[in-house]
Amino acid sequence: MNMFDELDSSLESECLTTKDDLALKKKSQETGPHLDGRCIYLVGMMGSGKTTIGQILSQLLHGYSFFDSDKLVEEAAGGATVADIFKLHGESFFREMETEVLRKLSRTYRLVISTGGGAVVEPINWKYMHKGIIVFIDVPLEVLARRITSVGTTSRPLLHHGSSDSYVKTLRQLSMLWKERSEAYNNAHVRVSLENMAAKLGQEDACHITPTQIAIEALVQCKSYLKKECNINVHLL
């Protein structure tokens, strides 16, 4: 690629980003009033981008703030990392703390909350999250495995393999976790499928979809769900 090709590519990327940013702002303005202050809970497998997407949404939705439930658990544990909590106290202890965090968050308003990958395994957590809008970020396992392998699994206790981390091992472990959790995701109000998005955008690989594009789709799906919910309530009156 020569200098002029690189410049054209850079300009095209910049224009696309600007277009997406404008679309995101418009969708946030359209969807915000329908939320009526309800919290948005982002659920999905580890590595699905919930934190990044949540931060984007909270910055655009008027009066909303962002919280990461894993970070709140770490604060409650005196600053210990999730990996350390698992190592020192076990997964069940972490899940109890996670549930307590979600219980407290369920009493609040105007928050976008990124939940931990395993938050969906406890039925009580769904009870708390259903007080808001639950958005499932559905990312193909192959994409998740590539993302996670590229940065390592040290911070992910359910995936860490020691010094022999590999894409194949990560994908295998993710597949096992998916079998355990996939049915639970049906409890979400909204599903944002990167595979479907890629097909609509004419992209062969879902890994090229940006967090901004995912945030736009999440808002589109939220607005659609809330409008349906409103119509159902009207018919019940």
mmCIF file of N, CA, C and O in Angstrom, residues 170-235:
data_model
loop_
_atom_site.group_PDB
_atom_site.id
_atom_site.type_symbol
_atom_site.label_atom_id
_atom_site.label_comp_id
_atom_site.label_asym_id
_atom_site.label_seq_id
_atom_site.Cartn_x
_atom_site.Cartn_y
_atom_site.Cartn_z
ATOM 1 N N THR A 170 -8.397 -22.077 24.880
ATOM 2 C CA THR A 170 -9.347 -21.044 25.278
ATOM 3 C C THR A 170 -10.704 -21.294 24.640
ATOM 4 O O THR A 170 -11.743 -21.194 25.302
ATOM 5 N N LEU A 171 -10.714 -21.629 23.361
ATOM 6 C CA LEU A 171 -11.965 -21.913 22.661
ATOM 7 C C LEU A 171 -12.679 -23.110 23.277
ATOM 8 O O LEU A 171 -13.904 -23.102 23.448
ATOM 9 N N ARG A 172 -11.919 -24.131 23.640
ATOM 10 C CA ARG A 172 -12.511 -25.326 24.250
ATOM 11 C C ARG A 172 -13.178 -24.974 25.587
ATOM 12 O O ARG A 172 -14.292 -25.415 25.876
ATOM 13 N N GLN A 173 -12.474 -24.181 26.390
ATOM 14 C CA GLN A 173 -13.023 -23.806 27.695
ATOM 15 C C GLN A 173 -14.239 -22.895 27.543
ATOM 16 O O GLN A 173 -15.230 -23.028 28.275
ATOM 17 N N LEU A 174 -14.173 -21.969 26.590
ATOM 18 C CA LEU A 174 -15.315 -21.093 26.334
ATOM 19 C C LEU A 174 -16.530 -21.901 25.892
ATOM 20 O O LEU A 174 -17.667 -21.604 26.284
ATOM 21 N N SER A 175 -16.303 -22.923 25.088
ATOM 22 C CA SER A 175 -17.393 -23.782 24.619
ATOM 23 C C SER A 175 -18.067 -24.496 25.783
ATOM 24 O O SER A 175 -19.299 -24.639 25.814
ATOM 25 N N MET A 176 -17.275 -24.925 26.749
ATOM 26 C CA MET A 176 -17.822 -25.593 27.932
ATOM 27 C C MET A 176 -18.655 -24.614 28.762
ATOM 28 O O MET A 176 -19.742 -24.952 29.235
ATOM 29 N N LEU A 177 -18.139 -23.396 28.925
ATOM 30 C CA LEU A 177 -18.870 -22.387 29.682
ATOM 31 C C LEU A 177 -20.165 -22.006 28.973
ATOM 32 O O LEU A 177 -21.196 -21.785 29.611
ATOM 33 N N TRP A 178 -20.099 -21.946 27.649
ATOM 34 C CA TRP A 178 -21.279 -21.591 26.861
ATOM 35 C C TRP A 178 -22.389 -22.626 27.051
ATOM 36 O O TRP A 178 -23.566 -22.274 27.183
ATOM 37 N N LYS A 179 -22.027 -23.897 27.094
ATOM 38 C CA LYS A 179 -23.017 -24.957 27.287
ATOM 39 C C LYS A 179 -23.713 -24.795 28.638
ATOM 40 O O LYS A 179 -24.907 -25.085 28.780
ATOM 41 N N GLU A 180 -22.966 -24.312 29.623
ATOM 42 C CA GLU A 180 -23.523 -24.134 30.962
ATOM 43 C C GLU A 180 -24.414 -22.903 31.054
ATOM 44 O O GLU A 180 -25.368 -22.877 31.847
ATOM 45 N N ARG A 181 -24.125 -21.880 30.246
ATOM 46 C CA ARG A 181 -24.778 -20.589 30.420
ATOM 47 C C ARG A 181 -25.731 -20.187 29.307
ATOM 48 O O ARG A 181 -26.542 -19.264 29.494
ATOM 49 N N SER A 182 -25.645 -20.815 28.148
ATOM 50 C CA SER A 182 -26.385 -20.348 26.969
ATOM 51 C C SER A 182 -27.888 -20.228 27.210
ATOM 52 O O SER A 182 -28.527 -19.256 26.772
ATOM 53 N N GLU A 183 -28.465 -21.207 27.900
ATOM 54 C CA GLU A 183 -29.905 -21.170 28.140
ATOM 55 C C GLU A 183 -30.304 -19.986 29.006
ATOM 56 O O GLU A 183 -31.376 -19.396 28.831
ATOM 57 N N ALA A 184 -29.431 -19.626 29.940
ATOM 58 C CA ALA A 184 -29.733 -18.524 30.852
ATOM 59 C C ALA A 184 -29.876 -17.196 30.113
ATOM 60 O O ALA A 184 -30.666 -16.327 30.516
ATOM 61 N N TYR A 185 -29.143 -17.036 29.027
ATOM 62 C CA TYR A 185 -29.192 -15.776 28.285
ATOM 63 C C TYR A 185 -30.563 -15.495 27.683
ATOM 64 O O TYR A 185 -30.854 -14.363 27.282
ATOM 65 N N ASN A 186 -31.420 -16.514 27.606
ATOM 66 C CA ASN A 186 -32.778 -16.306 27.100
ATOM 67 C C ASN A 186 -33.594 -15.408 28.024
ATOM 68 O O ASN A 186 -34.667 -14.931 27.647
ATOM 69 N N ASN A 187 -33.094 -15.191 29.245
ATOM 70 C CA ASN A 187 -33.781 -14.315 30.196
ATOM 71 C C ASN A 187 -33.560 -12.838 29.894
ATOM 72 O O ASN A 187 -34.207 -11.982 30.509
ATOM 73 N N ALA A 188 -32.640 -12.527 28.997
ATOM 74 C CA ALA A 188 -32.366 -11.126 28.659
ATOM 75 C C ALA A 188 -33.528 -10.530 27.871
ATOM 76 O O ALA A 188 -34.218 -11.235 27.127
ATOM 77 N N HIS A 189 -33.756 -9.242 28.038
ATOM 78 C CA HIS A 189 -34.812 -8.556 27.289
ATOM 79 C C HIS A 189 -34.413 -8.357 25.827
ATOM 80 O O HIS A 189 -35.254 -8.378 24.931
ATOM 81 N N VAL A 190 -33.118 -8.139 25.629
ATOM 82 C CA VAL A 190 -32.611 -7.755 24.309
ATOM 83 C C VAL A 190 -31.375 -8.575 23.967
ATOM 84 O O VAL A 190 -30.537 -8.827 24.837
ATOM 85 N N ARG A 191 -31.266 -8.989 22.724
ATOM 86 C CA ARG A 191 -30.083 -9.731 22.268
ATOM 87 C C ARG A 191 -29.434 -8.985 21.112
ATOM 88 O O ARG A 191 -30.076 -8.705 20.102
ATOM 89 N N VAL A 192 -28.170 -8.664 21.272
ATOM 90 C CA VAL A 192 -27.394 -8.017 20.210
ATOM 91 C C VAL A 192 -26.426 -9.052 19.658
ATOM 92 O O VAL A 192 -25.423 -9.380 20.286
ATOM 93 N N SER A 193 -26.742 -9.589 18.505
ATOM 94 C CA SER A 193 -25.944 -10.650 17.893
ATOM 95 C C SER A 193 -24.933 -10.065 16.912
ATOM 96 O O SER A 193 -25.306 -9.473 15.900
ATOM 97 N N LEU A 194 -23.649 -10.237 17.210
ATOM 98 C CA LEU A 194 -22.618 -9.741 16.296
ATOM 99 C C LEU A 194 -22.619 -10.501 14.985
ATOM 100 O O LEU A 194 -22.267 -9.959 13.939
ATOM 101 N N GLU A 195 -23.024 -11.754 15.043
ATOM 102 C CA GLU A 195 -23.102 -12.558 13.826
ATOM 103 C C GLU A 195 -24.164 -11.982 12.885
ATOM 104 O O GLU A 195 -23.930 -11.841 11.679
ATOM 105 N N ASN A 196 -25.316 -11.614 13.442
ATOM 106 C CA ASN A 196 -26.375 -10.999 12.638
ATOM 107 C C ASN A 196 -25.962 -9.630 12.133
ATOM 108 O O ASN A 196 -26.265 -9.258 10.992
ATOM 109 N N MET A 197 -25.278 -8.875 12.975
ATOM 110 C CA MET A 197 -24.816 -7.555 12.575
ATOM 111 C C MET A 197 -23.842 -7.644 11.409
ATOM 112 O O MET A 197 -23.914 -6.866 10.455
ATOM 113 N N ALA A 198 -22.921 -8.600 11.495
ATOM 114 C CA ALA A 198 -21.937 -8.774 10.433
ATOM 115 C C ALA A 198 -22.622 -9.089 9.105
ATOM 116 O O ALA A 198 -22.240 -8.575 8.044
ATOM 117 N N ALA A 199 -23.655 -9.924 9.154
ATOM 118 C CA ALA A 199 -24.391 -10.290 7.945
ATOM 119 C C ALA A 199 -25.076 -9.064 7.337
ATOM 120 O O ALA A 199 -25.034 -8.855 6.115
ATOM 121 N N LYS A 200 -25.688 -8.228 8.195
ATOM 122 C CA LYS A 200 -26.369 -7.032 7.713
ATOM 123 C C LYS A 200 -25.393 -6.026 7.113
ATOM 124 O O LYS A 200 -25.706 -5.331 6.134
ATOM 125 N N LEU A 201 -24.197 -5.948 7.714
ATOM 126 C CA LEU A 201 -23.202 -4.989 7.256
ATOM 127 C C LEU A 201 -22.353 -5.521 6.102
ATOM 128 O O LEU A 201 -21.494 -4.810 5.578
ATOM 129 N N GLY A 202 -22.589 -6.768 5.730
ATOM 130 C CA GLY A 202 -21.829 -7.367 4.640
ATOM 131 C C GLY A 202 -20.398 -7.691 5.004
ATOM 132 O O GLY A 202 -19.515 -7.718 4.148
ATOM 133 N N GLN A 203 -20.154 -7.953 6.283
ATOM 134 C CA GLN A 203 -18.814 -8.284 6.752
ATOM 135 C C GLN A 203 -18.710 -9.792 6.982
ATOM 136 O O GLN A 203 -19.622 -10.404 7.532
ATOM 137 N N GLU A 204 -17.592 -10.349 6.575
ATOM 138 C CA GLU A 204 -17.398 -11.789 6.718
ATOM 139 C C GLU A 204 -17.048 -12.198 8.144
ATOM 140 O O GLU A 204 -17.323 -13.323 8.558
ATOM 141 N N ASP A 205 -16.431 -11.287 8.880
ATOM 142 C CA ASP A 205 -15.954 -11.615 10.232
ATOM 143 C C ASP A 205 -16.519 -10.624 11.235
ATOM 144 O O ASP A 205 -16.352 -9.408 11.080
ATOM 145 N N ALA A 206 -17.172 -11.132 12.266
ATOM 146 C CA ALA A 206 -17.776 -10.278 13.292
ATOM 147 C C ALA A 206 -16.744 -9.506 14.103
ATOM 148 O O ALA A 206 -17.091 -8.544 14.787
ATOM 149 N N CYS A 207 -15.476 -9.911 14.017
ATOM 150 C CA CYS A 207 -14.442 -9.239 14.808
ATOM 151 C C CYS A 207 -14.195 -7.807 14.333
ATOM 152 O O CYS A 207 -13.578 -7.018 15.046
ATOM 153 N N HIS A 208 -14.670 -7.472 13.132
ATOM 154 C CA HIS A 208 -14.454 -6.129 12.599
ATOM 155 C C HIS A 208 -15.528 -5.133 13.033
ATOM 156 O O HIS A 208 -15.424 -3.945 12.739
ATOM 157 N N ILE A 209 -16.548 -5.609 13.714
ATOM 158 C CA ILE A 209 -17.604 -4.725 14.188
ATOM 159 C C ILE A 209 -17.088 -3.938 15.392
ATOM 160 O O ILE A 209 -16.518 -4.502 16.320
ATOM 161 N N THR A 210 -17.284 -2.626 15.382
ATOM 162 C CA THR A 210 -16.722 -1.764 16.415
ATOM 163 C C THR A 210 -17.644 -1.662 17.630
ATOM 164 O O THR A 210 -18.859 -1.894 17.519
ATOM 165 N N PRO A 211 -17.094 -1.309 18.789
ATOM 166 C CA PRO A 211 -17.928 -1.110 19.975
ATOM 167 C C PRO A 211 -19.015 -0.050 19.748
ATOM 168 O O PRO A 211 -20.122 -0.193 20.277
ATOM 169 N N THR A 212 -18.696 0.981 18.964
ATOM 170 C CA THR A 212 -19.692 2.013 18.674
ATOM 171 C C THR A 212 -20.863 1.426 17.897
ATOM 172 O O THR A 212 -22.032 1.725 18.191
ATOM 173 N N GLN A 213 -20.579 0.585 16.920
ATOM 174 C CA GLN A 213 -21.646 -0.050 16.148
ATOM 175 C C GLN A 213 -22.489 -0.968 17.025
ATOM 176 O O GLN A 213 -23.703 -1.041 16.876
ATOM 177 N N ILE A 214 -21.844 -1.656 17.953
ATOM 178 C CA ILE A 214 -22.576 -2.532 18.875
ATOM 179 C C ILE A 214 -23.466 -1.701 19.794
ATOM 180 O O ILE A 214 -24.613 -2.070 20.064
ATOM 181 N N ALA A 215 -22.946 -0.570 20.258
ATOM 182 C CA ALA A 215 -23.728 0.314 21.126
ATOM 183 C C ALA A 215 -24.953 0.847 20.388
ATOM 184 O O ALA A 215 -26.044 0.943 20.973
ATOM 185 N N ILE A 216 -24.789 1.180 19.112
ATOM 186 C CA ILE A 216 -25.924 1.648 18.302
ATOM 187 C C ILE A 216 -26.998 0.571 18.224
ATOM 188 O O ILE A 216 -28.183 0.834 18.436
ATOM 189 N N GLU A 217 -26.569 -0.660 17.922
ATOM 190 C CA GLU A 217 -27.523 -1.767 17.813
ATOM 191 C C GLU A 217 -28.209 -2.038 19.147
ATOM 192 O O GLU A 217 -29.409 -2.355 19.186
ATOM 193 N N ALA A 218 -27.472 -1.902 20.237
ATOM 194 C CA ALA A 218 -28.065 -2.110 21.564
ATOM 195 C C ALA A 218 -29.182 -1.098 21.812
ATOM 196 O O ALA A 218 -30.251 -1.451 22.338
ATOM 197 N N LEU A 219 -28.952 0.147 21.433
ATOM 198 C CA LEU A 219 -29.969 1.185 21.615
ATOM 199 C C LEU A 219 -31.181 0.939 20.722
ATOM 200 O O LEU A 219 -32.326 1.141 21.144
ATOM 201 N N VAL A 220 -30.930 0.495 19.499
ATOM 202 C CA VAL A 220 -32.023 0.173 18.577
ATOM 203 C C VAL A 220 -32.893 -0.928 19.170
ATOM 204 O O VAL A 220 -34.132 -0.838 19.175
ATOM 205 N N GLN A 221 -32.239 -1.972 19.680
ATOM 206 C CA GLN A 221 -32.964 -3.100 20.254
ATOM 207 C C GLN A 221 -33.705 -2.706 21.534
ATOM 208 O O GLN A 221 -34.832 -3.155 21.779
ATOM 209 N N CYS A 222 -33.079 -1.863 22.342
ATOM 210 C CA CYS A 222 -33.715 -1.397 23.583
ATOM 211 C C CYS A 222 -34.971 -0.590 23.276
ATOM 212 O O CYS A 222 -36.026 -0.781 23.904
ATOM 213 N N LYS A 223 -34.872 0.317 22.321
ATOM 214 C CA LYS A 223 -36.021 1.140 21.946
ATOM 215 C C LYS A 223 -37.159 0.265 21.441
ATOM 216 O O LYS A 223 -38.332 0.472 21.792
ATOM 217 N N SER A 224 -36.820 -0.718 20.609
ATOM 218 C CA SER A 224 -37.833 -1.618 20.071
ATOM 219 C C SER A 224 -38.522 -2.397 21.194
ATOM 220 O O SER A 224 -39.763 -2.527 21.209
ATOM 221 N N TYR A 225 -37.728 -2.913 22.132
ATOM 222 C CA TYR A 225 -38.300 -3.659 23.254
ATOM 223 C C TYR A 225 -39.207 -2.774 24.109
ATOM 224 O O TYR A 225 -40.315 -3.181 24.484
ATOM 225 N N LEU A 226 -38.761 -1.567 24.408
ATOM 226 C CA LEU A 226 -39.516 -0.673 25.278
ATOM 227 C C LEU A 226 -40.830 -0.239 24.632
ATOM 228 O O LEU A 226 -41.846 -0.078 25.319
ATOM 229 N N LYS A 227 -40.824 -0.068 23.321
ATOM 230 C CA LYS A 227 -42.046 0.301 22.618
ATOM 231 C C LYS A 227 -43.052 -0.853 22.670
ATOM 232 O O LYS A 227 -44.250 -0.641 22.857
ATOM 233 N N LYS A 228 -42.554 -2.083 22.496
ATOM 234 C CA LYS A 228 -43.430 -3.258 22.586
ATOM 235 C C LYS A 228 -43.996 -3.383 23.990
ATOM 236 O O LYS A 228 -45.176 -3.692 24.179
ATOM 237 N N GLU A 229 -43.140 -3.165 24.979
ATOM 238 C CA GLU A 229 -43.561 -3.243 26.374
ATOM 239 C C GLU A 229 -44.651 -2.227 26.654
ATOM 240 O O GLU A 229 -45.645 -2.519 27.347
ATOM 241 N N CYS A 230 -44.478 -1.031 26.116
ATOM 242 C CA CYS A 230 -45.456 0.047 26.309
ATOM 243 C C CYS A 230 -46.801 -0.327 25.680
ATOM 244 O O CYS A 230 -47.860 -0.123 26.262
ATOM 245 N N ASN A 231 -46.745 -0.889 24.472
ATOM 246 C CA ASN A 231 -47.980 -1.281 23.778
ATOM 247 C C ASN A 231 -48.724 -2.375 24.537
ATOM 248 O O ASN A 231 -49.959 -2.368 24.617
ATOM 249 N N ILE A 232 -47.955 -3.323 25.111
ATOM 250 C CA ILE A 232 -48.585 -4.396 25.901
ATOM 251 C C ILE A 232 -49.282 -3.816 27.114
ATOM 252 O O ILE A 232 -50.419 -4.191 27.452
ATOM 253 N N ASN A 233 -48.628 -2.867 27.778
ATOM 254 C CA ASN A 233 -49.211 -2.261 28.967
ATOM 255 C C ASN A 233 -50.478 -1.475 28.631
ATOM 256 O O ASN A 233 -51.436 -1.464 29.402
ATOM 257 N N VAL A 234 -50.477 -0.829 27.473
ATOM 258 C CA VAL A 234 -51.651 -0.060 27.038
ATOM 259 C C VAL A 234 -52.830 -1.000 26.812
ATOM 260 O O VAL A 234 -53.968 -0.717 27.212
ATOM 261 N N HIS A 235 -52.580 -2.134 26.178
ATOM 262 C CA HIS A 235 -53.647 -3.097 25.893
ATOM 263 C C HIS A 235 -54.203 -3.708 27.178
ATOM 264 O O HIS A 235 -55.367 -4.142 27.204
#
